[in-house]
mmCIF file of C-alpha atoms in Angstrom:
data_model
loop_
_atom_site.group_PDB
_atom_site.id
_atom_site.type_symbol
_atom_site.label_atom_id
_atom_site.label_comp_id
_atom_site.label_asym_id
_atom_site.label_seq_id
_atom_site.Cartn_x
_atom_site.Cartn_y
_atom_site.Cartn_z
ATOM 1 C CA VAL A 70 -11.326 -26.494 -76.587
ATOM 2 C CA ILE A 71 -10.634 -26.298 -72.917
ATOM 3 C CA VAL A 72 -7.336 -24.841 -71.905
ATOM 4 C CA GLN A 73 -6.271 -25.704 -68.459
ATOM 5 C CA GLN A 74 -5.004 -22.741 -66.520
ATOM 6 C CA PRO A 75 -2.155 -23.347 -64.112
ATOM 7 C CA LEU A 76 -3.241 -23.227 -60.512
ATOM 8 C CA PRO A 77 -1.954 -20.233 -58.647
ATOM 9 C CA SER A 78 0.855 -21.100 -56.326
ATOM 10 C CA PRO A 79 -0.060 -20.972 -52.665
ATOM 11 C CA PRO A 80 1.093 -17.914 -50.774
ATOM 12 C CA PRO A 81 4.324 -18.351 -48.861
ATOM 13 C CA PRO A 82 3.856 -19.163 -45.191
ATOM 14 C CA PRO A 83 3.914 -16.112 -42.971
ATOM 15 C CA VAL A 84 7.221 -15.332 -41.356
ATOM 16 C CA ILE A 85 6.853 -15.616 -37.622
ATOM 17 C CA GLU A 86 9.444 -13.581 -35.851
ATOM 18 C CA PRO A 87 10.166 -14.408 -32.245
ATOM 19 C CA LYS A 88 8.607 -11.948 -29.858
ATOM 20 C CA PRO A 89 11.045 -10.178 -27.602
ATOM 21 C CA GLU A 90 10.779 -10.964 -23.922
ATOM 22 C CA PRO A 91 8.434 -8.448 -22.335
ATOM 23 C CA LYS A 92 10.260 -5.916 -20.240
ATOM 24 C CA PRO A 93 8.942 -5.542 -16.728
ATOM 25 C CA VAL A 94 6.991 -2.342 -16.318
ATOM 26 C CA ALA A 95 6.693 -2.579 -12.559
ATOM 27 C CA LYS A 96 8.839 -3.558 -9.629
ATOM 28 C CA ARG A 97 7.196 -6.122 -7.351
ATOM 29 C CA SER A 98 7.872 -6.028 -3.638
ATOM 30 C CA SER A 99 6.167 -7.863 -0.816
ATOM 31 C CA ILE A 100 5.764 -7.116 2.859
ATOM 32 C CA PRO A 101 4.970 -9.960 5.254
ATOM 33 C CA LEU A 102 1.663 -9.784 7.113
ATOM 34 C CA ASN A 103 0.978 -11.399 10.455
ATOM 35 C CA VAL A 104 -2.618 -12.578 10.907
ATOM 36 C CA GLN A 105 -3.946 -12.169 14.450
ATOM 37 C CA ASN A 106 -7.622 -12.520 15.354
ATOM 38 C CA GLU A 107 -8.706 -12.081 11.707
ATOM 39 C CA SER A 108 -6.654 -8.865 11.396
ATOM 40 C CA MET A 109 -3.646 -8.330 9.141
ATOM 41 C CA MET A 110 -0.769 -6.783 11.099
ATOM 42 C CA LEU A 111 2.457 -5.381 9.676
ATOM 43 C CA ASN A 112 5.555 -3.582 10.862
ATOM 44 C CA VAL A 113 5.655 0.080 9.893
ATOM 45 C CA GLY A 114 8.473 2.559 10.394
ATOM 46 C CA LEU A 115 7.241 5.837 11.861
ATOM 47 C CA GLY A 116 10.044 8.350 12.209
ATOM 48 C CA ASN A 117 12.849 6.525 14.005
ATOM 49 C CA GLN A 118 10.764 3.701 15.480
ATOM 50 C CA THR A 119 9.076 0.566 14.182
ATOM 51 C CA VAL A 120 5.540 -0.184 15.330
ATOM 52 C CA THR A 121 2.971 -2.860 14.543
ATOM 53 C CA MET A 122 -0.200 -1.588 12.868
ATOM 54 C CA ILE A 123 -3.386 -3.202 11.578
ATOM 55 C CA LEU A 124 -3.716 -3.009 7.803
ATOM 56 C CA ASP A 125 -7.131 -1.390 7.297
ATOM 57 C CA THR A 126 -7.970 -0.811 3.636
ATOM 58 C CA GLY A 127 -11.385 0.490 4.699
ATOM 59 C CA ALA A 128 -9.906 3.305 6.772
ATOM 60 C CA THR A 129 -9.358 6.573 4.941
ATOM 61 C CA SER A 130 -6.947 7.750 7.644
ATOM 62 C CA SER A 131 -4.254 6.129 9.708
ATOM 63 C CA VAL A 132 -4.437 6.062 13.502
ATOM 64 C CA VAL A 133 -1.622 6.126 16.074
ATOM 65 C CA THR A 134 -1.754 6.032 19.856
ATOM 66 C CA GLU A 135 -1.156 9.095 21.989
ATOM 67 C CA ALA A 136 2.069 7.567 23.346
ATOM 68 C CA VAL A 137 3.489 7.008 19.829
ATOM 69 C CA ALA A 138 2.377 10.497 18.724
ATOM 70 C CA ASN A 139 4.086 12.120 21.703
ATOM 71 C CA ILE A 140 7.362 10.268 21.020
ATOM 72 C CA LEU A 141 7.262 11.203 17.319
ATOM 73 C CA VAL A 142 6.635 14.884 18.087
ATOM 74 C CA ARG A 143 9.255 14.974 20.879
ATOM 75 C CA ASN A 144 11.886 13.455 18.559
ATOM 76 C CA GLY A 145 11.075 15.848 15.688
ATOM 77 C CA HIS A 146 9.499 13.201 13.411
ATOM 78 C CA ALA A 147 5.961 14.640 13.539
ATOM 79 C CA ARG A 148 4.074 17.802 14.410
ATOM 80 C CA TRP A 149 0.631 18.463 15.835
ATOM 81 C CA THR A 150 -1.821 19.761 13.208
ATOM 82 C CA GLY A 151 -4.947 20.391 15.267
ATOM 83 C CA GLU A 152 -8.256 18.547 15.393
ATOM 84 C CA GLU A 153 -10.329 16.891 12.692
ATOM 85 C CA GLN A 154 -13.659 15.135 12.598
ATOM 86 C CA PHE A 155 -13.683 11.495 11.524
ATOM 87 C CA THR A 156 -16.613 9.307 10.555
ATOM 88 C CA MET A 157 -16.334 5.884 12.156
ATOM 89 C CA ALA A 158 -17.338 2.590 10.539
ATOM 90 C CA ASP A 159 -20.602 2.648 12.522
ATOM 91 C CA GLY A 160 -21.476 6.099 11.120
ATOM 92 C CA SER A 161 -20.742 8.049 14.293
ATOM 93 C CA VAL A 162 -18.589 11.181 14.058
ATOM 94 C CA ARG A 163 -15.683 11.774 16.441
ATOM 95 C CA THR A 164 -13.200 14.572 16.847
ATOM 96 C CA ALA A 165 -9.539 13.635 17.255
ATOM 97 C CA GLN A 166 -6.176 15.364 17.463
ATOM 98 C CA THR A 167 -4.050 14.856 14.351
ATOM 99 C CA ILE A 168 -0.348 14.796 13.605
ATOM 100 C CA LEU A 169 1.665 14.991 10.410
ATOM 101 C CA ILE A 170 4.331 12.265 10.425
ATOM 102 C CA SER A 171 7.363 13.229 8.357
ATOM 103 C CA GLU A 172 8.255 9.728 7.166
ATOM 104 C CA VAL A 173 6.443 6.386 7.067
ATOM 105 C CA ARG A 174 8.299 3.274 5.888
ATOM 106 C CA ILE A 175 6.646 0.070 4.685
ATOM 107 C CA GLY A 176 9.298 -2.353 3.522
ATOM 108 C CA SER A 177 11.507 -0.368 1.128
ATOM 109 C CA HIS A 178 8.740 2.178 0.416
ATOM 110 C CA VAL A 179 8.671 5.636 1.986
ATOM 111 C CA VAL A 180 5.656 7.940 2.254
ATOM 112 C CA ARG A 181 6.291 11.476 3.445
ATOM 113 C CA ASN A 182 3.940 13.731 5.396
ATOM 114 C CA MET A 183 1.316 11.208 6.453
ATOM 115 C CA ARG A 184 -1.555 12.613 8.462
ATOM 116 C CA ALA A 185 -2.772 10.413 11.310
ATOM 117 C CA ALA A 186 -5.470 10.641 13.938
ATOM 118 C CA VAL A 187 -4.351 10.243 17.538
ATOM 119 C CA THR A 188 -6.339 7.977 19.844
ATOM 120 C CA SER A 189 -6.050 6.660 23.365
ATOM 121 C CA ASN A 190 -3.306 4.208 24.231
ATOM 122 C CA ARG A 191 -5.886 1.425 24.629
ATOM 123 C CA THR A 192 -6.674 1.157 20.912
ATOM 124 C CA ASP A 193 -4.964 -0.524 17.975
ATOM 125 C CA MET A 194 -3.001 1.557 15.514
ATOM 126 C CA LEU A 195 -4.318 1.478 11.930
ATOM 127 C CA LEU A 196 -2.512 1.874 8.632
ATOM 128 C CA GLY A 197 -5.123 3.391 6.337
ATOM 129 C CA PHE A 198 -5.752 3.174 2.616
ATOM 130 C CA SER A 199 -4.263 6.607 1.857
ATOM 131 C CA VAL A 200 -0.749 5.410 2.736
ATOM 132 C CA LEU A 201 -1.034 2.290 0.577
ATOM 133 C CA LYS A 202 -2.450 4.326 -2.309
ATOM 134 C CA ALA A 203 0.460 6.788 -2.063
ATOM 135 C CA ILE A 204 2.888 3.918 -2.700
ATOM 136 C CA GLY A 205 1.058 2.496 -5.708
ATOM 137 C CA PRO A 206 -1.071 -0.442 -6.831
ATOM 138 C CA PHE A 207 -1.198 -3.254 -4.301
ATOM 139 C CA THR A 208 -2.752 -6.633 -3.639
ATOM 140 C CA ILE A 209 -3.118 -8.691 -0.508
ATOM 141 C CA ASP A 210 -2.321 -12.380 -0.890
ATOM 142 C CA THR A 211 -4.232 -14.189 1.850
ATOM 143 C CA ARG A 212 -2.599 -17.529 1.021
ATOM 144 C CA THR A 213 0.933 -16.289 1.611
ATOM 145 C CA ASN A 214 -0.020 -13.447 3.989
ATOM 146 C CA GLU A 215 1.735 -10.773 1.975
ATOM 147 C CA LEU A 216 1.049 -7.192 1.022
ATOM 148 C CA ILE A 217 2.343 -6.863 -2.556
ATOM 149 C CA PHE A 218 3.148 -3.579 -4.275
ATOM 150 C CA GLU A 219 3.741 -3.187 -8.007
ATOM 151 C CA THR A 220 5.450 0.165 -8.472
ATOM 152 C CA PRO A 221 6.427 1.596 -11.880
ATOM 153 C CA LEU A 222 10.081 1.255 -12.855
#
């Protein structure tokens, strides 16, 4: 005699609870870049003045002109720190005067005590990687010409 066993009932469908909206973990801010001759330029606050600098992610140090350095020191926004040796992109080594700038502003971001090399007034000023890194993770959007920071909340 064959006794038919009842089939087990299927398991209930899993309960899918709605996922909460993810909370932002970083604040996004963008700084406009101006492209000139294949260089990305941006406005940077140094002490009490705003200057235009080339964004140079390959530079380990920032560079300001002698005229800007003198104004910053005279107005109490920087101090001379002596000389340092710098290795240039071509591998050559140069000695340059350096200053410590008390406050650097990029958009709403502030970096304090930025060291910069001082060069002749005939050269471009560079904003180096160390300043960007001090603010936090960043990307450069070449379609919209923006420097974008994502800083923790």
